[in-house]
Short mmCIF file of C-alpha atoms and ligand atoms in Angstrom, two decimals:
data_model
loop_
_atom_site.label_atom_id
_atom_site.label_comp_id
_atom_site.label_asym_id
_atom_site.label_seq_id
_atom_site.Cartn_x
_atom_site.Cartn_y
_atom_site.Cartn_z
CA UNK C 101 22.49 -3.24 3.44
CA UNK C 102 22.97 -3.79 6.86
CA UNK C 103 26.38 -4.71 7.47
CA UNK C 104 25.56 -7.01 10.92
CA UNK C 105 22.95 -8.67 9.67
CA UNK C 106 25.17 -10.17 6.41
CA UNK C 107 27.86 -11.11 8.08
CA UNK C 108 27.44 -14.69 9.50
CA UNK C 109 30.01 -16.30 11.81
CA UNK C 110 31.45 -19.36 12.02
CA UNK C 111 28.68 -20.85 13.77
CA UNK C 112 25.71 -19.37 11.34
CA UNK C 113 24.31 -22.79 10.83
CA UNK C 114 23.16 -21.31 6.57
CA UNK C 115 24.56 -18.29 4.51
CA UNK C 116 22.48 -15.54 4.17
CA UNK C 117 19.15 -15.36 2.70
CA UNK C 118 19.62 -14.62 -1.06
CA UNK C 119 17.74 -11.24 -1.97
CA UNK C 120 15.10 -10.37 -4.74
CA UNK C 121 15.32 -10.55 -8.38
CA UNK C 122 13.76 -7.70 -10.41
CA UNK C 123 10.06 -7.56 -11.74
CA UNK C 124 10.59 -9.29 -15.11
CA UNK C 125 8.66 -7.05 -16.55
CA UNK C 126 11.04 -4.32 -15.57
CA UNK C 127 8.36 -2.00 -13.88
CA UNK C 128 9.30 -0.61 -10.73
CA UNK C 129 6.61 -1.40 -8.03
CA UNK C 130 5.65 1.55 -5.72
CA UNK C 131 4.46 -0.53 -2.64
CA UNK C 132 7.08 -0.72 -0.45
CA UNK C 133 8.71 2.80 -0.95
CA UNK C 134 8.89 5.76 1.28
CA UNK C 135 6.59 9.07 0.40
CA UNK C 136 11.30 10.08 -0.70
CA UNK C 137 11.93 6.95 -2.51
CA UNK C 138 8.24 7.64 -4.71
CA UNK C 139 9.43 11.21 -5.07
CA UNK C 140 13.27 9.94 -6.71
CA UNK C 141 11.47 6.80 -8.48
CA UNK C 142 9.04 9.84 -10.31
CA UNK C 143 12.00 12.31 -10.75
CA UNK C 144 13.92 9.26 -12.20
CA UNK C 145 10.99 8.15 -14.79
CA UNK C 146 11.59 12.14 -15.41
CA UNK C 147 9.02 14.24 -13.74
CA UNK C 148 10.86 17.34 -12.67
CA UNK C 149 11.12 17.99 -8.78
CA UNK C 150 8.53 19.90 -8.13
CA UNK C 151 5.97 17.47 -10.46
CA UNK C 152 7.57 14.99 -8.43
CA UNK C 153 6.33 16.00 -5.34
CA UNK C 154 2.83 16.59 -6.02
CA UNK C 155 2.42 13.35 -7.98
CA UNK C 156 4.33 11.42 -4.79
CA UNK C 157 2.19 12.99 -2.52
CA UNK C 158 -1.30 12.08 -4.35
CA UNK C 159 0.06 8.29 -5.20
CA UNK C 160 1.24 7.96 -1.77
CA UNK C 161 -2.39 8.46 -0.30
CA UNK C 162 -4.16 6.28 -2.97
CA UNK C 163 -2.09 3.37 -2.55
CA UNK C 164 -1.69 3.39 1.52
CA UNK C 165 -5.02 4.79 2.41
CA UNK C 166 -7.64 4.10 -0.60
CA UNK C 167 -5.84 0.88 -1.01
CA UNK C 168 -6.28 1.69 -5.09
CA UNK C 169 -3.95 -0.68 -7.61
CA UNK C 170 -4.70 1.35 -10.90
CA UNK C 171 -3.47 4.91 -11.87
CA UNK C 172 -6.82 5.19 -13.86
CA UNK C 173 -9.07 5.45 -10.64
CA UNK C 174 -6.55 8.24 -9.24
CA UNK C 175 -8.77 11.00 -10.12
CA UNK C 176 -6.70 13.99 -9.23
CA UNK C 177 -3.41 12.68 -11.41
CA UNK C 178 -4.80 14.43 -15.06
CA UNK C 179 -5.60 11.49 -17.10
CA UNK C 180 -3.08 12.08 -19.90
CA UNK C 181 -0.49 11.28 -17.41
CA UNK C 182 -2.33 8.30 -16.28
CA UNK C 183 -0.90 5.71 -19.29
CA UNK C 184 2.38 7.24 -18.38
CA UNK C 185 2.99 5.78 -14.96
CA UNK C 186 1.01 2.38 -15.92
CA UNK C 187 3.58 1.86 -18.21
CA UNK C 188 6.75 2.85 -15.87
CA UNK C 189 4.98 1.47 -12.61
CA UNK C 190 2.89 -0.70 -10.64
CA UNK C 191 1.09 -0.98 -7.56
CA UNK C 192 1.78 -4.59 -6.72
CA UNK C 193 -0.05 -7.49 -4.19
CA UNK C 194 1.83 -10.93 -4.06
CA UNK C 195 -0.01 -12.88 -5.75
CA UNK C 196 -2.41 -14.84 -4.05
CA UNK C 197 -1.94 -19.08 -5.11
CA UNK C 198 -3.94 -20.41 -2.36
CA UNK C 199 -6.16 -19.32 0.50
CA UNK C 200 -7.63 -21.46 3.17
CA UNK C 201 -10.11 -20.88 6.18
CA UNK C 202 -9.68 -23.01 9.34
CA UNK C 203 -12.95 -24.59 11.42
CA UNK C 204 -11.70 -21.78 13.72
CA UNK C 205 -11.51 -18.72 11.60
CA UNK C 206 -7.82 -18.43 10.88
CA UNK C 207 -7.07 -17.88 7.85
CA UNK C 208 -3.98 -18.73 5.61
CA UNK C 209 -2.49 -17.25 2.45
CA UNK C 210 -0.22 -19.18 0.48
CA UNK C 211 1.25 -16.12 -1.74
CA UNK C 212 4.11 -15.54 -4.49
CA UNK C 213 6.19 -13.10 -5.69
CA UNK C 214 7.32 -12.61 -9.21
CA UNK C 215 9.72 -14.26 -9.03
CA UNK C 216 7.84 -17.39 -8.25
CA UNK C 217 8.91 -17.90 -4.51
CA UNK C 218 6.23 -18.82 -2.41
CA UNK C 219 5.23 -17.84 1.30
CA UNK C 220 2.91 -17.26 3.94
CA UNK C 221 0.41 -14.90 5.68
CA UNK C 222 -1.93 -15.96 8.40
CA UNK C 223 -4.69 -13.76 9.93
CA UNK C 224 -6.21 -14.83 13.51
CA UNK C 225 -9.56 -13.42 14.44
CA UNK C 226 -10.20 -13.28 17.91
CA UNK C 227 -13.47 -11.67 19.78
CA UNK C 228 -11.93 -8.20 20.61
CA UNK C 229 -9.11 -8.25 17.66
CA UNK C 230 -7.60 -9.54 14.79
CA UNK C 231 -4.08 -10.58 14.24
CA UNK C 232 -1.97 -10.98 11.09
CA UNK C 233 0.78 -12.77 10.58
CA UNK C 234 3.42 -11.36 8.18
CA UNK C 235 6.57 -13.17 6.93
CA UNK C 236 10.00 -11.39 6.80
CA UNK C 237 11.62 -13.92 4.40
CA UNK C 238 10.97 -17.15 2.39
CA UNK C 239 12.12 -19.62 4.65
CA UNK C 240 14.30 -19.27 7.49
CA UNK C 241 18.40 -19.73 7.64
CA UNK C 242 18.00 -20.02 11.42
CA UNK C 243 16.97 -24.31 11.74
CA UNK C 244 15.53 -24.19 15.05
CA UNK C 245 14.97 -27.87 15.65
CA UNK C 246 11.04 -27.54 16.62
CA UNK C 247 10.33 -25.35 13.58
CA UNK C 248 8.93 -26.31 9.95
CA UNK C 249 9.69 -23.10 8.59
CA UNK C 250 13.70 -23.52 9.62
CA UNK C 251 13.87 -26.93 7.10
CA UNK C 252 13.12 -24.90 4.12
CA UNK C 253 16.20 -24.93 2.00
CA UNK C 254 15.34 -22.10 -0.05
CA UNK C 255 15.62 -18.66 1.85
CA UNK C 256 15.11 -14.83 0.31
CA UNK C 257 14.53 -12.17 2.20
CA UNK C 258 11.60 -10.44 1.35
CA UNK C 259 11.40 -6.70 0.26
CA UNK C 260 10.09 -3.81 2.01
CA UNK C 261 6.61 -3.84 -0.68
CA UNK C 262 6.24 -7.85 -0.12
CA UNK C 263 6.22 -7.75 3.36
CA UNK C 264 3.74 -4.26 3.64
CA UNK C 265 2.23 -5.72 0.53
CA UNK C 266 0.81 -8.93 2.36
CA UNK C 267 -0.97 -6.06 4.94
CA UNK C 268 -2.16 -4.48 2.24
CA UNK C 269 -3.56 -7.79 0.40
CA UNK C 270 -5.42 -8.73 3.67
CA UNK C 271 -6.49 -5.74 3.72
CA UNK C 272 -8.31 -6.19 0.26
CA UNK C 273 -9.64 -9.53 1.73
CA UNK C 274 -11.28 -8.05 4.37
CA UNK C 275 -12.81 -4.97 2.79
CA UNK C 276 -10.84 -2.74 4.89
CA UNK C 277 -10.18 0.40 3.04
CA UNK C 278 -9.81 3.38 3.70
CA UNK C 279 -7.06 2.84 6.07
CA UNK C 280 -8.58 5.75 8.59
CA UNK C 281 -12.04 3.69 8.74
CA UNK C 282 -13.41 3.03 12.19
CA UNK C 283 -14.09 -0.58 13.65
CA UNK C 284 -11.81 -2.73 11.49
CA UNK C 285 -11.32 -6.47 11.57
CA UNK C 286 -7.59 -6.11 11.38
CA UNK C 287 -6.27 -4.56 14.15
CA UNK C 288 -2.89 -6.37 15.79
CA UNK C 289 0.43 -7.08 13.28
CA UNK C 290 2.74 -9.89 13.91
CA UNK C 291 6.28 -10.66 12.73
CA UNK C 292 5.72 -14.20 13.13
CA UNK C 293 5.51 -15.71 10.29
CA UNK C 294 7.88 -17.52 7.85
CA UNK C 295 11.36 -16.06 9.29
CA UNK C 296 14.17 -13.84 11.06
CA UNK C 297 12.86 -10.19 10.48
CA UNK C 298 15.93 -9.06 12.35
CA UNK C 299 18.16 -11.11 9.89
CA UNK C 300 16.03 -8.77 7.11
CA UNK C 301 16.24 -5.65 9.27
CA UNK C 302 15.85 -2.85 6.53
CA UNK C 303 13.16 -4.23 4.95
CA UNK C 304 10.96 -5.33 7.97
CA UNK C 305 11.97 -1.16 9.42
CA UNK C 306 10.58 0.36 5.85
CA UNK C 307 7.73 -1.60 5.73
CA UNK C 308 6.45 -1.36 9.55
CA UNK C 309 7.35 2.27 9.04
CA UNK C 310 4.70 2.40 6.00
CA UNK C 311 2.41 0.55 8.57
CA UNK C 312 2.88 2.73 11.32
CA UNK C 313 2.38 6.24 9.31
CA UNK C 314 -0.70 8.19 10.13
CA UNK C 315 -1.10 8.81 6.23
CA UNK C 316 -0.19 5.59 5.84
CA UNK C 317 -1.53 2.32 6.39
CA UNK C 318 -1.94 3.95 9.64
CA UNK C 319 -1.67 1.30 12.28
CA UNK C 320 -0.08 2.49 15.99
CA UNK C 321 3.17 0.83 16.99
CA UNK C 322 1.67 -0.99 20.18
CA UNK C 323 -0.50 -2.98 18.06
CA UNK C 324 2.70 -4.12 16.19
CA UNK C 325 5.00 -7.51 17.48
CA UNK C 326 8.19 -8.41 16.22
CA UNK C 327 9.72 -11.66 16.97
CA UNK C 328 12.98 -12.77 17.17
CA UNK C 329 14.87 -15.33 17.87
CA UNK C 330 17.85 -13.73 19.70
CA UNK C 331 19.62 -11.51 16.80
CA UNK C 332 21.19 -9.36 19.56
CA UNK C 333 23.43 -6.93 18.03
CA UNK C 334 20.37 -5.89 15.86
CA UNK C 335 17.91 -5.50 18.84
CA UNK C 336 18.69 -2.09 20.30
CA UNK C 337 18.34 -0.62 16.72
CA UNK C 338 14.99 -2.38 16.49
CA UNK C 339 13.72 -0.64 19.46
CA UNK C 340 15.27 2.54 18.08
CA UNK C 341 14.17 2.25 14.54
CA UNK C 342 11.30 0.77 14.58
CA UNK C 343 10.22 0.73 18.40
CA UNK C 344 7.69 -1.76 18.02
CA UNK C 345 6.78 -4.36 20.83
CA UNK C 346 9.07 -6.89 21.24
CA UNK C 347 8.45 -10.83 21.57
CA UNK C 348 11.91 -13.19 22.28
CA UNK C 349 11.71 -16.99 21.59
CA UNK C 350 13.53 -17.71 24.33
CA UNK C 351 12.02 -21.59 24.64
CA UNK C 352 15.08 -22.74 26.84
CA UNK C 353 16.52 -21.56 29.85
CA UNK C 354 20.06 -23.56 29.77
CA UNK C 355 22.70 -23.00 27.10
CA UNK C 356 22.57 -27.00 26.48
CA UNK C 357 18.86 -26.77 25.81
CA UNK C 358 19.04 -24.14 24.03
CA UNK C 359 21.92 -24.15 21.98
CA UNK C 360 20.18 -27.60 20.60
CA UNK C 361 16.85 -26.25 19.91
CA UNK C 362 17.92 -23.11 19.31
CA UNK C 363 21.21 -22.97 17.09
CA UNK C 364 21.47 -19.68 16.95
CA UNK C 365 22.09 -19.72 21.02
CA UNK C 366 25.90 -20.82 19.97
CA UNK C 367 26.33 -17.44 18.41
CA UNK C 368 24.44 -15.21 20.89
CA UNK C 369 24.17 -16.78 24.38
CA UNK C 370 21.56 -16.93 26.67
CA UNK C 371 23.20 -13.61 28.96
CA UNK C 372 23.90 -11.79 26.06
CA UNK C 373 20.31 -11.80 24.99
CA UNK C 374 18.80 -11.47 28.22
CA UNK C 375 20.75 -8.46 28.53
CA UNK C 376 19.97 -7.44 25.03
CA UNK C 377 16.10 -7.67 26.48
CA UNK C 378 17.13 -5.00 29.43
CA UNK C 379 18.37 -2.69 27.05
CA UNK C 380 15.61 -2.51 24.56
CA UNK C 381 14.69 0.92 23.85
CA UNK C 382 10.96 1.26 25.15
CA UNK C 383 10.24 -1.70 27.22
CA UNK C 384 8.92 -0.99 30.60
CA UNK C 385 6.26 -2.02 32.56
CA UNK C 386 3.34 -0.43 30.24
CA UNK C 387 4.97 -2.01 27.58
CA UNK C 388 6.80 -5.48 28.05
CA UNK C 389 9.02 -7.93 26.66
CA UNK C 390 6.99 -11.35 25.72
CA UNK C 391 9.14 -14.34 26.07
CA UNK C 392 7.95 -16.92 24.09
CA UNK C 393 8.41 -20.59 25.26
CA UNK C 394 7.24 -23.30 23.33
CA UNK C 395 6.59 -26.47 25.51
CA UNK C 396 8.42 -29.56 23.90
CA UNK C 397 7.44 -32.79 26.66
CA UNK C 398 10.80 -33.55 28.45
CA UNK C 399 12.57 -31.27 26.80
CA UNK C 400 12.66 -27.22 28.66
CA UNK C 401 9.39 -28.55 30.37
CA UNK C 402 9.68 -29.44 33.53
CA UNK C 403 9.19 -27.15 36.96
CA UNK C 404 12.80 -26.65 37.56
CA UNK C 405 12.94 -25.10 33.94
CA UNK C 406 9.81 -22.92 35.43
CA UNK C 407 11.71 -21.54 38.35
CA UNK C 408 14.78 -20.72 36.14
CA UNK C 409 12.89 -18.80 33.75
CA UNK C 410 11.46 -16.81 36.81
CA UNK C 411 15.16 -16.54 38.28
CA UNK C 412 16.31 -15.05 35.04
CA UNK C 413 13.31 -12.78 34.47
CA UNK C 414 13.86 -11.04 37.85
CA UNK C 415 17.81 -11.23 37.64
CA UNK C 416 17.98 -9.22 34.74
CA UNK C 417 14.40 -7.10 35.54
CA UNK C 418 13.07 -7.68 32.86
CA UNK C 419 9.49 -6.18 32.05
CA UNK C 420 8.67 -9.05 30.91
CA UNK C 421 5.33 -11.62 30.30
CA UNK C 422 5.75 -15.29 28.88
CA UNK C 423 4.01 -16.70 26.26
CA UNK C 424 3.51 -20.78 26.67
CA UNK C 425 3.00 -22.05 23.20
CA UNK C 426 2.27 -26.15 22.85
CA UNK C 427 4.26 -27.59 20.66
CA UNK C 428 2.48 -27.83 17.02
CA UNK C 429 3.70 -31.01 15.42
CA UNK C 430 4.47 -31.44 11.67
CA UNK C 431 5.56 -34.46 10.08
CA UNK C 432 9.36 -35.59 10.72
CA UNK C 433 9.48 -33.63 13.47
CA UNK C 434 12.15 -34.99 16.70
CA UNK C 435 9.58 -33.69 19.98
CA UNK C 436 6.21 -33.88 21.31
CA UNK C 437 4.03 -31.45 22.46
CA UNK C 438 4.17 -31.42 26.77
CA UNK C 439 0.88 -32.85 28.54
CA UNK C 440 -1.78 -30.40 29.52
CA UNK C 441 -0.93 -31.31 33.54
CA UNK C 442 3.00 -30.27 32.70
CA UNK C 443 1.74 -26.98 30.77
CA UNK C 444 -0.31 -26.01 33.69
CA UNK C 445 2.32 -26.54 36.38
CA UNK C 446 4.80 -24.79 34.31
CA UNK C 447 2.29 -21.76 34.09
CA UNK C 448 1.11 -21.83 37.39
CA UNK C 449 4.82 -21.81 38.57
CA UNK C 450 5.71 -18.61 36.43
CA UNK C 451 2.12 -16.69 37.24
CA UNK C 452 2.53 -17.06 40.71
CA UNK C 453 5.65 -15.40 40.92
CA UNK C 454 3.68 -12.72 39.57
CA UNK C 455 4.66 -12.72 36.04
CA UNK C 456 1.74 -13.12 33.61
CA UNK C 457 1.97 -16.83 31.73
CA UNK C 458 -1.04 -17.32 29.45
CA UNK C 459 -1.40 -20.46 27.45
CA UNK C 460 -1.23 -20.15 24.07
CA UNK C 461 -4.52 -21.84 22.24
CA UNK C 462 -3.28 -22.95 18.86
CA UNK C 463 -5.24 -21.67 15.73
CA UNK C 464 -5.56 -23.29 12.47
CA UNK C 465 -3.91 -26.54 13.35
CA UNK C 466 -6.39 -28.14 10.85
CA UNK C 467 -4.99 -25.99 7.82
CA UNK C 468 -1.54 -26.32 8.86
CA UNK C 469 -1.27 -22.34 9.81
CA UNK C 470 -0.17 -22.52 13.49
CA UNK C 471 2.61 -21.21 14.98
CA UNK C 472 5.84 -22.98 13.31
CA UNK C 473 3.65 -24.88 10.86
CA UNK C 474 4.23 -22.99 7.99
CA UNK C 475 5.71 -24.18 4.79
CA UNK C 476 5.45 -24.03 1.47
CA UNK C 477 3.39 -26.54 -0.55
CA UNK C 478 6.11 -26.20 -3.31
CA UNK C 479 8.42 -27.32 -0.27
CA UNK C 480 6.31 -30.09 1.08
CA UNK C 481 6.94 -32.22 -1.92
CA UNK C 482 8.79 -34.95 -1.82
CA UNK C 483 12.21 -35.42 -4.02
CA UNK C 484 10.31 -38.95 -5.29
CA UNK C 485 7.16 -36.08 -6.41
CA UNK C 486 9.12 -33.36 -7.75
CA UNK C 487 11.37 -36.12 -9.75
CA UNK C 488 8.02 -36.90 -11.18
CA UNK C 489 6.68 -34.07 -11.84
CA UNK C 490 9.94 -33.20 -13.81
CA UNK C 491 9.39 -36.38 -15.64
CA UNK C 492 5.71 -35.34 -16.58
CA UNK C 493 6.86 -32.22 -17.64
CA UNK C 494 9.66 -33.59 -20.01
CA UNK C 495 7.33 -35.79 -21.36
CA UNK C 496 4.84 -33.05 -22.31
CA UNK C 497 7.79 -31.03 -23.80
CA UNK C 498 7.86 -34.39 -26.05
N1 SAH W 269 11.69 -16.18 13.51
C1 SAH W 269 11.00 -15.48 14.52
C2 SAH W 269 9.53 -15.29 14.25
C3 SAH W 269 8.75 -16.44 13.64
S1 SAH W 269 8.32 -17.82 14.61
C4 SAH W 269 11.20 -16.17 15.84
O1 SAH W 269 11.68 -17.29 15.87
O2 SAH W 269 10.89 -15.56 16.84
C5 SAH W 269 7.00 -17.35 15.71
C6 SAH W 269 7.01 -18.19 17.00
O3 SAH W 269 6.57 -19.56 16.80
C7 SAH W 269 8.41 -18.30 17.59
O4 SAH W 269 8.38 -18.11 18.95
C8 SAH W 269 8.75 -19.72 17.24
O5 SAH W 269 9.78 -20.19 18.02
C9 SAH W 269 7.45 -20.43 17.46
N2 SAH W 269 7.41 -21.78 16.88
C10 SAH W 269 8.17 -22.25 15.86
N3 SAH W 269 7.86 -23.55 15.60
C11 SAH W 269 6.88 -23.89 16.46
C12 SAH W 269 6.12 -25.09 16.66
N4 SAH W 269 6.29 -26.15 15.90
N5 SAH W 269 5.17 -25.08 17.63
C13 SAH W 269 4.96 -23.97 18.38
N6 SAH W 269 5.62 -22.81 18.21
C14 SAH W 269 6.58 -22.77 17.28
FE1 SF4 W 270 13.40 -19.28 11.92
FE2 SF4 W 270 11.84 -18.45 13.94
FE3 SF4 W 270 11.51 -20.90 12.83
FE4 SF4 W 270 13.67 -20.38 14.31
S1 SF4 W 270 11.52 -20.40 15.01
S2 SF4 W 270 13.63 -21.46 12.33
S3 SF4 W 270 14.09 -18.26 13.78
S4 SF4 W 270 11.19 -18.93 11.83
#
């Protein structure tokens, strides 16, 4: 574990995420673990070391690059030993409860893990690249006030094989294996779905590592975004653990603002974070920082907010392009989504201080799968529906 990342403050608004149970059926699942962690699982079950190494090696490749789920098809593992790892292992997927396609394209996964906690995946395809969304956890203990995700109550982190796992099960969805095939559909990863992958930090690092190896799932670390939400003492080790591109919701560009929307603003300010941006490992101009800004109407939307975001980018020189994101509205929720005219002027205001400001297009409003829209169906019910759905139950059980 990674002591920073359990140790909430005062000011954590929620404890920290609980973590997985085991499989109940006691198998140990192999996606998720390093080509070492295969080798001690084997050496473990009892394969001596050098048996061990040969069998990691093989498994590794069928299960990152062939994308295989079933010892049986692994040709060069002799088939006596076959029924001897199906009954010590598996080679999970979450499992798959629900999956939805948008008038646009997107498409949205509602998975689960054994044991039974749902989440969600979301790929975007776009002309010249496709996108998927990965959760880091079920839920979120951060509450940012414009975010559906952050009024989930229950919150695990997910492990290192659920969160590679959800490539992988795209993967399967798309018909995209090997993982060294040419012209694929799935390009682009995103940590930007359900969660805080910094508040999960070793299991987002192992499985972007899996991603990023060439034997692996073998997708390059520019094509990979993780988001945060201002976790600064984990940030440096992000760039130097991981070193994937980094995206900051910044959203505000006053402590007030932001330490409302925000909460997590109380316990790492808006300088701190900024600075923490600076310092990332890897970010220059080739490769910069994407501020995310989501544009709540009378809220951090106005042009004064415009020229202090531009202030702060160029005090601290940051590398830096901003992402505007509309607000996606979802029911209960305390803003509104700025006018088109406001989103404009704010962008025009940013872009012509010569720092790139695209407008975000939301995708898959219609199924509920844009940004900050996602939340469990097991959530969405309401105390009066789960109350009778317990009394349904109880009356079944007679
Ligand atoms: N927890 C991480 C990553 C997940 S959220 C983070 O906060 O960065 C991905 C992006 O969607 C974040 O920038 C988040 O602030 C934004 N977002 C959340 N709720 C939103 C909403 N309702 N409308 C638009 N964007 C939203
Ligand atoms: Fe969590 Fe990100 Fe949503 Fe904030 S915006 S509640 S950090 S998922």
């Amino acid at each position: 574990m990674t002591p920073l990342m359990s140790s909430p403050g005062h000011i954590d608004p929620v404890p920290v995420a609980r973590p997985a149970e085991p499989r109940p059926d006691g198998k140990i699942d192999l996606v998720g673990l390093s080509k070492v962690e295969m080798r001690e699982a084997l050496t473990t079950a009892g394969l001596d070391a050098k048996g061990a190494k040969l069998r990691a090696k093989q498994i590794w490749h069928w299960v990152y690059n062939r994308g295989v789920t079933d010892f049986a098809l692994m040709t060069d593992i002799a088939r006596a030993q076959q029924p001897w790892l199906t009954e010590r292992f598996v080679i999970g997927r979450p499992e798959i409860v629900e999956a939805q396609v948008s008038t646009d394209g997107t498409r949205k996964w509602l998975l689960r893990t054994p044991d039974a906690q749902d989440f969600e995946m979301v790929f975007i395809p776009d002309a010249d690249r496709g996108t998927l969304c990965v959760s880091s956890q079920v839920g979120c203990t951060l509450n940012c006030r414009f975010c559906h995700t952050g009024t989930m109550r229950l919150v695990r982190n997910l492990t290192a094989g659920e969160i590679v796992g959800q490539v992988m099960l795209a993967r399967d969805a798309l018909g995209e294996w090997p993982s060294t095939q040419d012209g694929r559909l799935l390009t682009n990863i995103v940590m930007m779905g359900m969660g805080e992958p910094l508040y999960n930090f070793d299991a987002v690092r192992d499985a972007l590592k899996i991603v990023m190896d060439g034997d692996g799932l073998a997708l390059g670390k520019r094509r990979i975004t993780l988001s945060t939400s201002g976790v600064v003492p984990m940030m440096a080790r992000a760039g130097e653990e991981i070193g994937v591109n980094l995206a900051v919701s910044l959203h505000a560009v006053t402590k007030e603002v932001r330490d409302e929307i925000v909460p997590l603003n109380r316990k790492y300010g808006l300088e701190e974070l900024l600075q923490a941006c600076a310092d990332y490992p890897g970010a220059n101009n080739a490769r910069r920082i994407t501020f995310e800004y989501v544009m709540l109407k009378d809220k951090n939307d106005s042009d004064a907010d415009a020229h202090e975001l531009v202030r702060l980018i160029k005090h601290y020189r940051l590398p830096a392009k901003v992402n505007l994101i509309p607000f996606n509205p979802w029911p209960g929720a305390a803003y509104d989504t700025s006018t088109p005219e406001r989103i404009k002027s704010f962008s025009n205001i940013v872009f012509d201080a010569g720092i790139s400001a695209p407008v975000r297009t939301p995708r898959g409003r219609d199924i509920d799968a844009a940004c900050g829209q996602l939340k469990t169906a097991s959530e969405k019910k309401s105390r009066a529906e789960l109350d009778r759905l317990a009394d349904e139950k109880q009356a079944a059980l007679g």
